[in-house]
Short mmCIF file of C-alpha atoms and ligand atoms in Angstrom, two decimals:
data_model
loop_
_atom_site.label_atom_id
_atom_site.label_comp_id
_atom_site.label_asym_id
_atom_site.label_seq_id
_atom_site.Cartn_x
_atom_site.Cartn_y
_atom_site.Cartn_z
CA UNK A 1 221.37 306.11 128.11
CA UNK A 2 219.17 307.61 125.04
CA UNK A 3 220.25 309.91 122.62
CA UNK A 4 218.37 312.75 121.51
CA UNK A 5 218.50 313.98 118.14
CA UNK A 6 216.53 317.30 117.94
CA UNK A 7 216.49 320.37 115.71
CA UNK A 8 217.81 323.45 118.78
CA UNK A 9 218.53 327.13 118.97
CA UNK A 10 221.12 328.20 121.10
CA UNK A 11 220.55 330.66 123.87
CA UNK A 12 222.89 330.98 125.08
CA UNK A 13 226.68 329.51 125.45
CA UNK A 14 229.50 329.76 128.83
CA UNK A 15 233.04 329.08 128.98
CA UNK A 16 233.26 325.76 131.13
CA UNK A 17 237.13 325.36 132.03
CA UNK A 18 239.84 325.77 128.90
CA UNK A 19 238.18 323.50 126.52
CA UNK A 20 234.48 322.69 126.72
CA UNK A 21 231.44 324.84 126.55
CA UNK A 22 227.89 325.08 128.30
CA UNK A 23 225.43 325.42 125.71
CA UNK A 24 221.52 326.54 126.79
CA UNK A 25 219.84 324.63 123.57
CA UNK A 26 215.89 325.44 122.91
CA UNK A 27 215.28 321.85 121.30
CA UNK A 28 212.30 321.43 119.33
CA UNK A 29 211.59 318.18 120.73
CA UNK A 30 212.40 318.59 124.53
CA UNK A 31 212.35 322.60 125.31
CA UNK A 32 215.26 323.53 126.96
CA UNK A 33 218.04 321.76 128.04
CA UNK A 34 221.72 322.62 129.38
CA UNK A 35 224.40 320.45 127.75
CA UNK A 36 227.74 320.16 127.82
CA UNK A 37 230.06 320.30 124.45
CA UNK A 38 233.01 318.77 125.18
CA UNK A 39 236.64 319.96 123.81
CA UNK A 40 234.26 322.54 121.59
CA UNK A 41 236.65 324.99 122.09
CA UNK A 42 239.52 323.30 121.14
CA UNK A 43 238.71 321.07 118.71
CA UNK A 44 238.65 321.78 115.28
CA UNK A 45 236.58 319.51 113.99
CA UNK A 46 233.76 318.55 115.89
CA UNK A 47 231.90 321.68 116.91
CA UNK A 48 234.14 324.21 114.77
CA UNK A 49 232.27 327.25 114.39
CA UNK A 50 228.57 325.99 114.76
CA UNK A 51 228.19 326.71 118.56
CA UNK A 52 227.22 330.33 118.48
CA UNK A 53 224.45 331.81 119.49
CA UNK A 54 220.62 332.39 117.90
CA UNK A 55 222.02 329.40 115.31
CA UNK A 56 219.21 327.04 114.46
CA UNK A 57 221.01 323.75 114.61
CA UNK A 58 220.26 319.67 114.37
CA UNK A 59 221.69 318.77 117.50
CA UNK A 60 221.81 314.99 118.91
CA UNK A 61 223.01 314.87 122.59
CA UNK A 62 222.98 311.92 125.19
CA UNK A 63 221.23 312.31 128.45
CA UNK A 64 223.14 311.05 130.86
CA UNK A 65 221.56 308.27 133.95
CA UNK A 66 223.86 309.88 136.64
CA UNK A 67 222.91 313.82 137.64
CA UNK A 68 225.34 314.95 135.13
CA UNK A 69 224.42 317.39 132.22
CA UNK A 70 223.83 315.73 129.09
CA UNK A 71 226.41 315.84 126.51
CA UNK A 72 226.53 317.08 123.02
CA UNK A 73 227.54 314.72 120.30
CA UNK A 74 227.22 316.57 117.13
CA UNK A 75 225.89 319.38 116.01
CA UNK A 76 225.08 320.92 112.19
CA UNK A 77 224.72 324.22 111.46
CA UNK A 78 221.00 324.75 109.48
CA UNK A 79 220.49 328.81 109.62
CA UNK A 80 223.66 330.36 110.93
CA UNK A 81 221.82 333.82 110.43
CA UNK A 82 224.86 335.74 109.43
CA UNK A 83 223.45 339.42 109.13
CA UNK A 84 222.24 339.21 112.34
CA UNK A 85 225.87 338.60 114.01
CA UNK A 86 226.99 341.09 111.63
CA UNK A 87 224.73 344.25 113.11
CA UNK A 88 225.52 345.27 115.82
CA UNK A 89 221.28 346.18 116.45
CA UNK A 90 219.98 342.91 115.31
CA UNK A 91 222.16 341.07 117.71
CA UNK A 92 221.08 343.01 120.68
CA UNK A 93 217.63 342.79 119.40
CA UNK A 94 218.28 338.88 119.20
CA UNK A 95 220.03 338.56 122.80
CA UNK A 96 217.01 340.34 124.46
CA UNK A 97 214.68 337.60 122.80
CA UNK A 98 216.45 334.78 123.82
CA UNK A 99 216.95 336.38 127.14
CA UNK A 100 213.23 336.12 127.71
CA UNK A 101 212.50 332.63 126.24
CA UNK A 102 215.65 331.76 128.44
CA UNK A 103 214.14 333.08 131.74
CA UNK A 104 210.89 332.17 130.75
CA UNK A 105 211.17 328.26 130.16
CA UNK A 106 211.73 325.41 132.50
CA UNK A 107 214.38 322.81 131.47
CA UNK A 108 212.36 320.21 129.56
CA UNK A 109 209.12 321.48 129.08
CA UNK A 110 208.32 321.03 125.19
CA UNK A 111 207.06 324.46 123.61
CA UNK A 112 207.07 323.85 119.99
CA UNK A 113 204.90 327.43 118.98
CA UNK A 114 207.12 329.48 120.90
CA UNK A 115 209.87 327.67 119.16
CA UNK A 116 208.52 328.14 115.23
CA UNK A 117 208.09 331.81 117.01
CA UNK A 118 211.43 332.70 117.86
CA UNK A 119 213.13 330.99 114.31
CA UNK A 120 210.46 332.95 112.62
CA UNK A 121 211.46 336.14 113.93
CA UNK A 122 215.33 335.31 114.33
CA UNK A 123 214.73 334.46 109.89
CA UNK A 124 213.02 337.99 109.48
CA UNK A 125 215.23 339.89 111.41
CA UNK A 126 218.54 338.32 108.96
CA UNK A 127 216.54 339.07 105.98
CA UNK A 128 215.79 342.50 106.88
CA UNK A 129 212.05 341.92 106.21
CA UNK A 130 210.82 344.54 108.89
CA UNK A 131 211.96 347.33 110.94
CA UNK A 132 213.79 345.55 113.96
CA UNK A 133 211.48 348.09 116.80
CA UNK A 134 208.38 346.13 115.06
CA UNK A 135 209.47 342.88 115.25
CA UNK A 136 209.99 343.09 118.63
CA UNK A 137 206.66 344.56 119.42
CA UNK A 138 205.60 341.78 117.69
CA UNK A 139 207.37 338.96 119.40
CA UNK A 140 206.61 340.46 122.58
CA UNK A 141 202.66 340.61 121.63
CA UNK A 142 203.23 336.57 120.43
CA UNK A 143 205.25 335.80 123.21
CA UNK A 144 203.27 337.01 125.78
CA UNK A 145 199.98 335.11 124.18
CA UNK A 146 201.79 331.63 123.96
CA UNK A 147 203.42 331.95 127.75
CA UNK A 148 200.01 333.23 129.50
CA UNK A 149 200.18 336.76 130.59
CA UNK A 150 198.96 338.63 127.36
CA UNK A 151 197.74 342.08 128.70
CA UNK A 152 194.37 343.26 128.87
CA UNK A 153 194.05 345.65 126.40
CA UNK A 154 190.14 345.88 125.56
CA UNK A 155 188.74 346.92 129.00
CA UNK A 156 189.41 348.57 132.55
CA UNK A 157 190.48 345.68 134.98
CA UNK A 158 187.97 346.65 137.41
CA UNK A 159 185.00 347.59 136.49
CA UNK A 160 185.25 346.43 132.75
CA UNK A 161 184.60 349.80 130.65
CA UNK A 162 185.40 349.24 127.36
CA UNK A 163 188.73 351.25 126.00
CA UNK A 164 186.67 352.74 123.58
CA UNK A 165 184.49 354.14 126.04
CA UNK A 166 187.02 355.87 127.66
CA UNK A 167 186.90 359.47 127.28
CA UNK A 168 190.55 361.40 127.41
CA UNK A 169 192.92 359.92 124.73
CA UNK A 170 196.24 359.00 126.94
CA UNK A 171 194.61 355.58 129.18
CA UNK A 172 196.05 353.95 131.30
CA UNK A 173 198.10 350.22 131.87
CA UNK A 174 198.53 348.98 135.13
CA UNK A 175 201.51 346.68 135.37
CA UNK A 176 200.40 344.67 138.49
CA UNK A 177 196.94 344.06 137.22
CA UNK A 178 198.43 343.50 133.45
CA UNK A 179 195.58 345.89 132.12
CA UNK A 180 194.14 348.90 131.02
CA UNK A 181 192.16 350.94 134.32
CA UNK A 182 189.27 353.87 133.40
CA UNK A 183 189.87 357.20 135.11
CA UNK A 184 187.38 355.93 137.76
CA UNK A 185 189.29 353.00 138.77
CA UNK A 186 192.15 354.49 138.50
CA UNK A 187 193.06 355.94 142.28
CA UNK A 188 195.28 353.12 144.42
CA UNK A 189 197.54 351.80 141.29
CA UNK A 190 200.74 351.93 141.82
CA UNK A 191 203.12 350.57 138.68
CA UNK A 192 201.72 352.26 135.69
CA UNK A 193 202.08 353.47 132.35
CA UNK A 194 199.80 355.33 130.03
CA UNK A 195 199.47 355.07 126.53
CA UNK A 196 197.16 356.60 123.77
CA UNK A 197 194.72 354.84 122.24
CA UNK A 198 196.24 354.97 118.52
CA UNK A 199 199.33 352.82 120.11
CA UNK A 200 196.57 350.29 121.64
CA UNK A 201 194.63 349.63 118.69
CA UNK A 202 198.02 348.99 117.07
CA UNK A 203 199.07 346.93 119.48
CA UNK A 204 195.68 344.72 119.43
CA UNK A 205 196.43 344.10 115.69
CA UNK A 206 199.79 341.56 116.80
CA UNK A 207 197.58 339.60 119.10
CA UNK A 208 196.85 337.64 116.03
CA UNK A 209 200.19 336.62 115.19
CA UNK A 210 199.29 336.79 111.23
CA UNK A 211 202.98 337.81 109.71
CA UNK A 212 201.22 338.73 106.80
CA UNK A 213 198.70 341.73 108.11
CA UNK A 214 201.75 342.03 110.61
CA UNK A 215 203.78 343.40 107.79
CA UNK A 216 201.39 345.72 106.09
CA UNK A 217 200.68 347.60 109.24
CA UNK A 218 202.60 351.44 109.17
CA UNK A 219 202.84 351.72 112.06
CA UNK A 220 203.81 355.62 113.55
CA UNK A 221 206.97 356.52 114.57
CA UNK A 222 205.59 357.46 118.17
CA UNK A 223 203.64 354.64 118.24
CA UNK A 224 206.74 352.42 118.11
CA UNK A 225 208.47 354.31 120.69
CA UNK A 226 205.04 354.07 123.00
CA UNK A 227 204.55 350.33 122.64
CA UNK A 228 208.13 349.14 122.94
CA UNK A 229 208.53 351.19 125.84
CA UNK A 230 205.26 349.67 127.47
CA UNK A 231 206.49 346.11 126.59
CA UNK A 232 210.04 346.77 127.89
CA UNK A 233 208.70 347.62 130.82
CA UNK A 234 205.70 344.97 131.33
CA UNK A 235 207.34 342.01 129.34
CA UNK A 236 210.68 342.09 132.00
CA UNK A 237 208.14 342.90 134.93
CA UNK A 238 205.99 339.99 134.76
CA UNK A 239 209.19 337.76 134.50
CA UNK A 240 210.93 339.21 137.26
CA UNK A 241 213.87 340.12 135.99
CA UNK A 242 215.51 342.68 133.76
CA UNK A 243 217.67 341.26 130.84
CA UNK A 244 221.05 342.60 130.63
CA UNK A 245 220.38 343.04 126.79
CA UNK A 246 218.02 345.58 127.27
CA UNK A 247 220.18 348.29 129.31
CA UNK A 248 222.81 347.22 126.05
CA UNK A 249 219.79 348.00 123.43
CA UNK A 250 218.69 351.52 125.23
CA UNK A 251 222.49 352.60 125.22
CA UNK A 252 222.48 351.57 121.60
CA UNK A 253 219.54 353.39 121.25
CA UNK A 254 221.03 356.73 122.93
CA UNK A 255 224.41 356.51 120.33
CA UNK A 256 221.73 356.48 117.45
CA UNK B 1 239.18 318.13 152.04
CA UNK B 2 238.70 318.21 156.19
CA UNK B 3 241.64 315.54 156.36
CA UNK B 4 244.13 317.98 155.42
CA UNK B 5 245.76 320.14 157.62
CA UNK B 6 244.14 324.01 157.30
CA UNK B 7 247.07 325.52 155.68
CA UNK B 8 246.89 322.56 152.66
CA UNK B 9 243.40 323.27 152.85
CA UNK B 10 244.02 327.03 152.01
CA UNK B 11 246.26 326.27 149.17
CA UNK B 12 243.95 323.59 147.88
CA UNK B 13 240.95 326.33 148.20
CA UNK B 14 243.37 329.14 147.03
CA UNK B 15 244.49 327.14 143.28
CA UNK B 16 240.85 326.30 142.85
CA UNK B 17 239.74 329.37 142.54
CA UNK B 18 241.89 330.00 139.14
CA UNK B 19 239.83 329.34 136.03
CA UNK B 20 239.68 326.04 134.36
CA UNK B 21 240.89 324.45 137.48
CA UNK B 22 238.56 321.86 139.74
CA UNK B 23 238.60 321.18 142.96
CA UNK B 24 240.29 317.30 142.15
CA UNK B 25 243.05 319.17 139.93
CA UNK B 26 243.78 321.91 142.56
CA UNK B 27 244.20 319.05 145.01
CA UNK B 28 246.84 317.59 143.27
CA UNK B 29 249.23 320.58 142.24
CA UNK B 30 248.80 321.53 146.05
CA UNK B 31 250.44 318.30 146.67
CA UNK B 32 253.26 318.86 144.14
CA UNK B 33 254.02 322.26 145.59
CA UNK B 34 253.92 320.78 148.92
CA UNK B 35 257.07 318.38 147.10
CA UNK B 36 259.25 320.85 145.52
CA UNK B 37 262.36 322.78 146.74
CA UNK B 38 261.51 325.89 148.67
CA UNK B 39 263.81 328.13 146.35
CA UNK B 40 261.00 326.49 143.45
CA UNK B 41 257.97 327.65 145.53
CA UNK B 42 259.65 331.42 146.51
CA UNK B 43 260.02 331.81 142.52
CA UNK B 44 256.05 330.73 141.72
CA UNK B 45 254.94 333.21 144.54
CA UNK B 46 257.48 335.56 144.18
CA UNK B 47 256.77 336.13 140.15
CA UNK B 48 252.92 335.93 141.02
CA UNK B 49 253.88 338.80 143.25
CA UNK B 50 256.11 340.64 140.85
CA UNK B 51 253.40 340.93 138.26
CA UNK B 52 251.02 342.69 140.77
CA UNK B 53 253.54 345.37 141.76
CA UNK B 54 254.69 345.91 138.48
CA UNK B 55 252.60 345.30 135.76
CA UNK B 56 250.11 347.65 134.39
CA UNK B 57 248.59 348.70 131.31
CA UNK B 58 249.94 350.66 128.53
CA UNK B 59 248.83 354.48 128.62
CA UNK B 60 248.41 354.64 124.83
CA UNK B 61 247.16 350.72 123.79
CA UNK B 62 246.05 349.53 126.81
CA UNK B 63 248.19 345.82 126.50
CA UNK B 64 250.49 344.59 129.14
CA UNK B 65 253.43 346.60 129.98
CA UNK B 66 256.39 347.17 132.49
CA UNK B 67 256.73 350.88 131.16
CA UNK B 68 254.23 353.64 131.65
CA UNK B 69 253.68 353.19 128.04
CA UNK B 70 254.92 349.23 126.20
CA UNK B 71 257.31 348.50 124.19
CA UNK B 72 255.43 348.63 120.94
CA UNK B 73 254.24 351.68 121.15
CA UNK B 74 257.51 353.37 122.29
CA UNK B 75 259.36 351.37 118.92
CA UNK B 76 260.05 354.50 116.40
CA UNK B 77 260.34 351.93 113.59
CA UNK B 78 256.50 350.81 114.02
CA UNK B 79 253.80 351.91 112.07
CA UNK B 80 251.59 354.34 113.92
CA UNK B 81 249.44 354.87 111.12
CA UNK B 82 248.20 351.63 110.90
CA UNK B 83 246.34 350.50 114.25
CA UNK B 84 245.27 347.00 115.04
CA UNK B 85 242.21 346.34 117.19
CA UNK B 86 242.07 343.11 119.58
CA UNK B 87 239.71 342.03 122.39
CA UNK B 88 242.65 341.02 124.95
CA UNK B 89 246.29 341.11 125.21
CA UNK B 90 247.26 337.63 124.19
CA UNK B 91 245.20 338.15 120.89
CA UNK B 92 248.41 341.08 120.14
CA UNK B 93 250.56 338.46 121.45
CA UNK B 94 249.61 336.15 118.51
CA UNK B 95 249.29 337.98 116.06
CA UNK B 96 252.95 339.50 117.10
CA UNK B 97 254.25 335.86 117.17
CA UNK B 98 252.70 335.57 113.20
CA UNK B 99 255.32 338.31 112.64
CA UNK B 100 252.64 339.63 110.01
CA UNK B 101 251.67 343.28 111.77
CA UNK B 102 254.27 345.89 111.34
CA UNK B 103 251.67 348.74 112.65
CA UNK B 104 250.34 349.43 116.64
CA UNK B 105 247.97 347.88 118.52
CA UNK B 106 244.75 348.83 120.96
CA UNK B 107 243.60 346.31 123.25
CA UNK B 108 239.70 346.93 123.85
CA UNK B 109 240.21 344.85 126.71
CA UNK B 110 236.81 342.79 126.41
CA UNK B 111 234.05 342.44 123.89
CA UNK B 112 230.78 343.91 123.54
CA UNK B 113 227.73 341.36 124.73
CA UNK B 114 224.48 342.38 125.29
CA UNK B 115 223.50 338.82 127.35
CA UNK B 116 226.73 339.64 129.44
CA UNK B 117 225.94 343.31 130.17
CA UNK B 118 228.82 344.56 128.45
CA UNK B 119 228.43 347.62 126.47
CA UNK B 120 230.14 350.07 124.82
CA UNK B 121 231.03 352.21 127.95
CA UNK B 122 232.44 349.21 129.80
CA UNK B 123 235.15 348.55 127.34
CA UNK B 124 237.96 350.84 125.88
CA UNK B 125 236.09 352.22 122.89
CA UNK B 126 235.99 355.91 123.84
CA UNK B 127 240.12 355.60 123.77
CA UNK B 128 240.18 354.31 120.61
CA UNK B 129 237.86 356.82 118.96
CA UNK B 130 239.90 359.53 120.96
CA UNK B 131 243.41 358.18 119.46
CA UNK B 132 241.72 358.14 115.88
CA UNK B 133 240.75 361.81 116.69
CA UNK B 134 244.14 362.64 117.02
CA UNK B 135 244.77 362.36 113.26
CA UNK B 136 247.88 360.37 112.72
CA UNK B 137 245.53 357.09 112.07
CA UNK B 138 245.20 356.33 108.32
CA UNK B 139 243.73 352.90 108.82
CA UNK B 140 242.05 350.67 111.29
CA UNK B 141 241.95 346.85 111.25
CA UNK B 142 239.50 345.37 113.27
CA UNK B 143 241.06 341.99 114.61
CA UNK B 144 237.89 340.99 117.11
CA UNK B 145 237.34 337.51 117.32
CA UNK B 146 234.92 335.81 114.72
CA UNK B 147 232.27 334.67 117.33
CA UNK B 148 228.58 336.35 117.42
CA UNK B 149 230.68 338.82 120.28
CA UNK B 150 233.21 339.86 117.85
CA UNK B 151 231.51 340.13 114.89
CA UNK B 152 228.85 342.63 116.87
CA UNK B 153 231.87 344.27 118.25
CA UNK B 154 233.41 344.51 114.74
CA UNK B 155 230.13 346.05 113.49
CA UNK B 156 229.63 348.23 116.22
CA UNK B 157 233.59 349.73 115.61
CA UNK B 158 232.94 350.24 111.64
CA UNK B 159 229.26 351.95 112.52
CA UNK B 160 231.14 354.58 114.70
CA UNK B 161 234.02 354.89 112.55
CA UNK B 162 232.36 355.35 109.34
CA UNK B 163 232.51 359.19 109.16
CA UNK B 164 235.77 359.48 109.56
CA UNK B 165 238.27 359.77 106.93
CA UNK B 166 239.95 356.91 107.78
CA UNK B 167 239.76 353.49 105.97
CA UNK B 168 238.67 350.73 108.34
CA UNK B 169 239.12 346.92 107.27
CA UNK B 170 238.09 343.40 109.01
CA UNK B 171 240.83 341.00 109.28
CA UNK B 172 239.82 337.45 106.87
CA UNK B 173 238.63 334.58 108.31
CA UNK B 174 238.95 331.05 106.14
CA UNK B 175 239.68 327.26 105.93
CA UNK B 176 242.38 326.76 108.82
CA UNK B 177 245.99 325.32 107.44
CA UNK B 178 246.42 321.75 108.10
CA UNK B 179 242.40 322.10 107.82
CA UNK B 180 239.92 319.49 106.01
CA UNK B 181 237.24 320.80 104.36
CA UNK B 182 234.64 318.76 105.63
CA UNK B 183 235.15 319.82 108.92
CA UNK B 184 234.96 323.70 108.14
CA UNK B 185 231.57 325.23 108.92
CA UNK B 186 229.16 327.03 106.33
CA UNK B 187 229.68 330.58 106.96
CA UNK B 188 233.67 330.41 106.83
CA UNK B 189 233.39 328.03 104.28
CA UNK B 190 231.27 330.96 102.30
CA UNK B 191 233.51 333.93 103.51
CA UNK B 192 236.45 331.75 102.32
CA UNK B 193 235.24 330.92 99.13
CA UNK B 194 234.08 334.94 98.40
CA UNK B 195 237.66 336.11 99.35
CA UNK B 196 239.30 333.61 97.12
CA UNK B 197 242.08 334.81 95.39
CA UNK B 198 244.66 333.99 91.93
CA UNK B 199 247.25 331.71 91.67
ZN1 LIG C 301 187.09 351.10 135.65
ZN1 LIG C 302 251.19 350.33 124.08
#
């Protein structure tokens, strides 16, 4: 039976019985994997405070020969991130994030950029580095490049006008397709959004991924609202599924 | 399972559905109920029973109660200016057995958790800020557990309480009595050492 000792985030964590926990780990090594920590909730020594959720961890587990779950052995806390458990925002920013990686991956498949990814954007968002609406339109942008469905945002779908061609100012996204659609091609779509063309051009500047130029951009206030509303709604759509932290960020949103 | 009889069976099916508790587990206490004295078994289903009819939750804190409104909260010789917030009912019940809370309670009755779906309009937030509005309140302390649930939950309490002129505190976490340092993770271990205090 080998054992696996891997650097993890955890994704997410269930009660299994009165003492053990279900942890969902994003290894660095191995992608994800369910294991099971055993007497974690009980126990003060072994797993005492380290099992909690977006904490980057070294982890060393045993897989197990049998069709049982693997099992946890030890686990040290590296980056607990402790302003994001203390904000109420940043951890339903967080929970959304890992909501999507969580849906997104299949158990064991090694994805070591999406990975540096999500502990690069889990580390900004606990040192308050930017605004949490633009880091999420920026892992969205990243996210969406690494798992295959980035968006079309240069031309029409169909006929392959450039944006900049376009003539009114509001264009607009078709969700099915996963891009833009001139006014000619327009007739027949059924799930779509518009957007201007200031929030576009924005938008196009994350496709990079360059943290750097990420952080100098200002972006507008309506711009922010435009493009995490489009990637709320195209992100979730092309995953099938809606993530519970997102109905809990837009009733944060309304309190604000 | 099929070798039992079907009213075994039920049982069996019936224990297993309480949390914590297999199938193997619920096979055997179905067996040891099947053993004891019938007066035993009319107690266990009887009290089950009597908890149903007659226990609800307290009008004012939301914990466990017999009484329209509990027992703490009816005590004249309690502190009603000094209010106590806990996820469930058996975190009151602990910190009542600690004998260290002279004030009142209100049981949220669940934590906020974006991943679970649970937000602020699903637990009993809107009755605490409308007992604070009431005015006899001088001070909150937010006893939510110290997981990422109750810490957002904690935060999300002192955001919407801020304005008010009340003070609001966070109960101290630390190293565990009986506890070995070694074994105490980083952020407690932190939190403990920035809350240290004179001999
Ligand atoms: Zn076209
Ligand atoms: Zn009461």
């Amino acid at each position: 039976m080998p054992i696996i000792s891997t650097p993890a985030i955890l994704l997410r964590r269930i009660d299994y019985g009165d003492h053990d926990l279900i942890v969902t780990l994003f290894t660095f090594d191995g992608g994800k994997i369910s294991a099971i920590a055993k007497s974690a909730k009980k126990s003060t020594k072994r797993f005492s405070g380290v099992l909690e959720i977006f904490s980057v961890l070294n982890v060393v587990y045993r897989t197990s020969q049998r069709k049982g779950l693997p099992v946890l052995q030890a686990a040290a806390l590296k980056h607990p991130f402790q302003h994001i458990r203390g904000d109420i925002k940043k951890t339903a920013y967080a929970s959304y994030w890992a909501e999507l990686i969580n849906q997104w991956l299949e158990e064991g498949e090694k994805q070591v950029q999406l990975y540096l990814l999500f502990q690069q954007v889990l580390d900004k968002l606990d040192q308050d580095h930017l605004p949490e609406e633009t880091l999420s339109i920026l892992f969205q942008m990243r996210f969406m490049k690494l798992s295959g469905f980035y968006p079309n945002l240069e031309h029409c779908s169909v006929c392959r006008t450039g944006m900049e061609k376009m003539r009114k100012n509001r264009i607009t996204f078709d969700l099915v397709k996963g891009g833009l659609l001139c006014e000619k091609c327009i007739s027949g779509s059924l799930n779509k959004r518009s957007l201007s063309k200031g929030t576009i051009k924005q938008l196009r500047w994350f496709e990079s991924g360059d943290w750097t130029k990420a952080e100098r951009i200002r972006f507008s206030l309506p711009a922010i609202q435009e493009g995490q509303e489009f990637l709320e709604a195209f992100v979730p759509y092309h995953l099938g599924k809606e993530p519970r932290s997102l109905k809990f960020l837009r009733r944060l949103r309304n309190d604000q | 399972m099929g070798y039992y009889p079907t009213p075994v069976v039920h049982l069996i099916q019936n224990i297993s559905k309480l949390p914590g508790i297999g199938e193997k587990t619920a096979e055997r206490l179905a067996i040891y109920l099947l053993g004891v004295p019938r007066k035993e078994a009319e107690q266990l289903a009887g009290s089950i029973l009597e908890v149903k009819d007659k226990i609800r939750l307290c009008s004012r804190c939301f914990s466990l109660s017999d009484n329209p409104v509990c027992d703490i909260c009816s005590n004249p010789t309690r502190n009603e200016t000094l209010l106590c917030v806990v996820e469930q009912p058996m975190d009151m019940v602990a910190i009542e057995k600690s004998g260290s809370f002279l004030g009142v309670y209100h049981v949220l009755q669940g934590v906020l958790s974006p991943m679970a779906g649970v937000g602020p309009d699903h637990i009993r937030i809107r009755e605490l800020i409308s007992r604070i509005e009431e005015g006899t309140v001088k001070e909150v302390v937010i006893a939510t557990g110290t997981d990422v649930e109750g810490e957002a939950t904690a935060s999300y309490l002192a955001e919407r309480l801020r304005k008010r002129p009340i003070k609001v505190s966070r109960i101290a976490s630390g190293i565990p009595m009986g506890g070995e340092l070694q074994y105490v993770d980083q952020v407690t271990l932190k939190r403990a050492m920035e809350k240290r205090h004179d001999l």
